[in-house]
């Protein structure tokens, strides 16, 4: 079987880096996207030292030309893409928090647009740009890094553990990303491509913060599992550690 080719956006640190480490299990060629090339090269050094066949692509998901550049990169080198992990993302301000950037009634429009630009519009643009290459894979897999905070059912339920964890701009951007997962999976239902949303857990990263209960070493597992689903695996779902989450 030929080596799987994977692209993980925001792979220079945090969950993206951890997911790259996890993909060593399948011996994949893992290309990490990094806004800062020097940081990306440092991360690649660590990944290679850990036995991952890694490379870096300078990549900012908010730049339309970088989505085209990613298409050119994979098309020229490999003529296909097997795994796309849409991991790059931003929170609104400190997280968790109570500032106006977290408030539905007080969020500055600029904040809402900035968070949606990265966490939603840019994810759709990149994925759609790479779909022709994923279509050339024997088993294309798309993983959209969502969050349990994007679950409308759990956000609306006073009994749910996240009822009071409300950060409007971030949560709504992940809800929108979940809608993309459902719609894209529907369109791709007769193809070999599977697309799912992942909740990695609340994980100790720069975004998750120190109070997060999950260690980084556990945080890449959900993304990696969805990136390596068998042919009879699910598509169009929302998962945390193999268990479905409500939309
Ligand atoms: N940590 C958690 O508890 C948690 C829970 C649920 C979901 N998530 C999701 O998991 C994903 C990764 O989170 P994390 O905790 O690893 O966050 P993180 O530690 O803040 O890392 C975010 C990564 O995204 C990259 N990034 C941000 N904006 C970018 C852009 N415009 N273009 C390209 N890359 C960009 C960052 O690159 P730079 O280094 O250049 O900034 C960094 O590599 C996010 O989508 C997040 O929403 C995290």
Tab-separated table of N, CA and C and ligand atoms in Angstrom, residues 10-15 35 39 59-62 87-90 118 145-147 170 174 199-203 205-208, ligand 1:
chain	number	residue	atom	x	y	z
A	10	UNK	N	-1.940	24.423	10.876
A	10	UNK	CA	-1.600	24.786	12.259
A	10	UNK	C	-0.874	23.655	12.962
A	11	UNK	N	0.097	23.058	12.271
A	11	UNK	CA	0.783	21.887	12.825
A	11	UNK	C	2.060	22.199	13.580
A	12	UNK	N	2.367	23.470	13.724
A	12	UNK	CA	3.633	23.828	14.376
A	12	UNK	C	3.586	23.713	15.890
A	13	UNK	N	2.356	23.692	16.459
A	13	UNK	CA	2.252	23.583	17.933
A	13	UNK	C	0.884	22.995	18.289
A	14	UNK	N	0.717	22.733	19.582
A	14	UNK	CA	-0.595	22.329	20.086
A	14	UNK	C	-1.107	21.031	19.471
A	15	UNK	N	-2.422	20.998	19.253
A	15	UNK	CA	-3.082	19.774	18.803
A	15	UNK	C	-2.655	19.356	17.395
A	35	UNK	N	2.213	29.140	9.799
A	35	UNK	CA	2.290	30.538	9.340
A	35	UNK	C	3.722	31.026	9.339
A	39	UNK	N	9.238	28.514	12.732
A	39	UNK	CA	8.580	27.681	13.767
A	39	UNK	C	8.176	26.328	13.195
A	59	UNK	N	2.070	28.389	5.502
A	59	UNK	CA	0.639	28.385	5.192
A	59	UNK	C	-0.147	29.191	6.204
A	60	UNK	N	-0.853	30.202	5.699
A	60	UNK	CA	-1.783	30.989	6.527
A	60	UNK	C	-3.178	30.755	5.954
A	61	UNK	N	-4.046	30.177	6.752
A	61	UNK	CA	-5.351	29.768	6.218
A	61	UNK	C	-6.213	30.955	5.818
A	62	UNK	N	-5.928	32.136	6.333
A	62	UNK	CA	-6.743	33.301	5.966
A	62	UNK	C	-6.324	33.899	4.618
A	87	UNK	N	-7.100	21.850	11.229
A	87	UNK	CA	-6.821	22.032	12.661
A	87	UNK	C	-6.625	23.496	13.064
A	88	UNK	N	-6.055	24.311	12.171
A	88	UNK	CA	-5.762	25.707	12.521
A	88	UNK	C	-7.038	26.394	12.990
A	89	UNK	N	-6.949	27.110	14.088
A	89	UNK	CA	-8.130	27.802	14.583
A	89	UNK	C	-7.740	28.853	15.603
A	90	UNK	N	-8.674	29.760	15.851
A	90	UNK	CA	-8.432	30.806	16.843
A	90	UNK	C	-9.607	30.890	17.809
A	118	UNK	N	-11.261	32.849	10.141
A	118	UNK	CA	-10.307	31.742	10.328
A	118	UNK	C	-11.017	30.409	10.516
A	145	UNK	N	-11.657	20.307	12.771
A	145	UNK	CA	-11.512	20.497	14.221
A	145	UNK	C	-12.596	21.440	14.700
A	146	UNK	N	-13.623	20.820	15.273
A	146	UNK	CA	-14.725	21.565	15.849
A	146	UNK	C	-14.479	21.660	17.347
A	147	UNK	N	-15.551	21.766	18.098
A	147	UNK	CA	-15.461	21.777	19.566
A	147	UNK	C	-16.827	21.423	20.113
A	170	UNK	N	-16.531	32.205	19.080
A	170	UNK	CA	-15.870	30.909	18.877
A	170	UNK	C	-16.899	29.791	18.704
A	174	UNK	N	-17.717	27.328	15.306
A	174	UNK	CA	-17.600	25.864	15.266
A	174	UNK	C	-18.939	25.221	14.887
A	199	UNK	N	-14.197	16.703	18.171
A	199	UNK	CA	-13.946	17.448	19.410
A	199	UNK	C	-12.772	16.750	20.097
A	200	UNK	N	-11.623	17.433	20.189
A	200	UNK	CA	-10.437	16.743	20.712
A	200	UNK	C	-10.481	16.507	22.209
A	201	UNK	N	-11.400	17.198	22.900
A	201	UNK	CA	-11.382	17.253	24.367
A	201	UNK	C	-10.909	18.650	24.755
A	202	UNK	N	-11.051	18.950	26.042
A	202	UNK	CA	-10.502	20.225	26.527
A	202	UNK	C	-9.060	19.925	26.923
A	203	UNK	N	-8.145	20.442	26.111
A	203	UNK	CA	-6.754	19.994	26.161
A	203	UNK	C	-5.813	21.150	26.520
A	205	UNK	N	-3.329	23.327	25.858
A	205	UNK	CA	-2.538	23.914	24.766
A	205	UNK	C	-2.524	25.408	25.053
A	206	UNK	N	-1.910	26.180	24.155
A	206	UNK	CA	-1.961	27.638	24.336
A	206	UNK	C	-3.415	28.108	24.353
A	207	UNK	N	-4.263	27.483	23.507
A	207	UNK	CA	-5.675	27.868	23.476
A	207	UNK	C	-6.438	27.281	24.660
A	208	UNK	N	-6.247	26.026	24.937
A	208	UNK	CA	-7.003	25.342	25.990
A	208	UNK	C	-6.673	25.832	27.388
B	1	LIG	N1	-7.324	23.012	23.099
B	1	LIG	C1	-8.578	22.681	23.260
B	1	LIG	O1	-9.011	22.397	24.397
B	1	LIG	C2	-9.518	22.608	22.085
B	1	LIG	C3	-10.822	22.128	22.322
B	1	LIG	C4	-11.702	22.015	21.247
B	1	LIG	C5	-11.284	22.353	19.977
B	1	LIG	N2	-10.012	22.836	19.763
B	1	LIG	C6	-9.635	23.179	18.390
B	1	LIG	O2	-8.462	22.479	18.032
B	1	LIG	C7	-7.695	23.247	17.092
B	1	LIG	C8	-6.264	23.393	17.594
B	1	LIG	O3	-6.320	24.032	18.856
B	1	LIG	P1	-5.068	24.181	19.836
B	1	LIG	O4	-5.602	24.043	21.202
B	1	LIG	O5	-3.939	23.340	19.383
B	1	LIG	O6	-4.730	25.735	19.610
B	1	LIG	P2	-3.343	26.527	19.677
B	1	LIG	O7	-2.439	25.878	20.645
B	1	LIG	O8	-3.723	27.957	19.884
B	1	LIG	O9	-2.750	26.332	18.220
B	1	LIG	C9	-3.459	26.879	17.123
B	1	LIG	C10	-2.729	26.540	15.847
B	1	LIG	O10	-3.477	27.133	14.777
B	1	LIG	C11	-2.602	27.958	14.026
B	1	LIG	N3	-3.268	29.094	13.405
B	1	LIG	C12	-4.014	30.063	13.976
B	1	LIG	N4	-4.412	30.943	13.038
B	1	LIG	C13	-3.904	30.507	11.860
B	1	LIG	C14	-3.948	30.970	10.526
B	1	LIG	N5	-4.577	32.115	10.192
B	1	LIG	N6	-3.325	30.257	9.554
B	1	LIG	C15	-2.684	29.117	9.847
B	1	LIG	N7	-2.561	28.635	11.099
B	1	LIG	C16	-3.173	29.318	12.073
B	1	LIG	C17	-1.556	28.438	15.039
B	1	LIG	O11	-0.430	28.941	14.341
B	1	LIG	P3	0.570	30.082	14.991
B	1	LIG	O12	1.527	29.321	15.854
B	1	LIG	O13	1.177	30.725	13.804
B	1	LIG	O14	-0.315	31.012	15.784
B	1	LIG	C18	-1.325	27.133	15.791
B	1	LIG	O15	-0.486	26.291	15.054
B	1	LIG	C19	-8.442	24.574	16.940
B	1	LIG	O16	-9.236	24.529	15.782
B	1	LIG	C20	-9.294	24.640	18.195
B	1	LIG	O17	-10.429	25.441	18.013
B	1	LIG	C21	-9.134	22.965	20.799
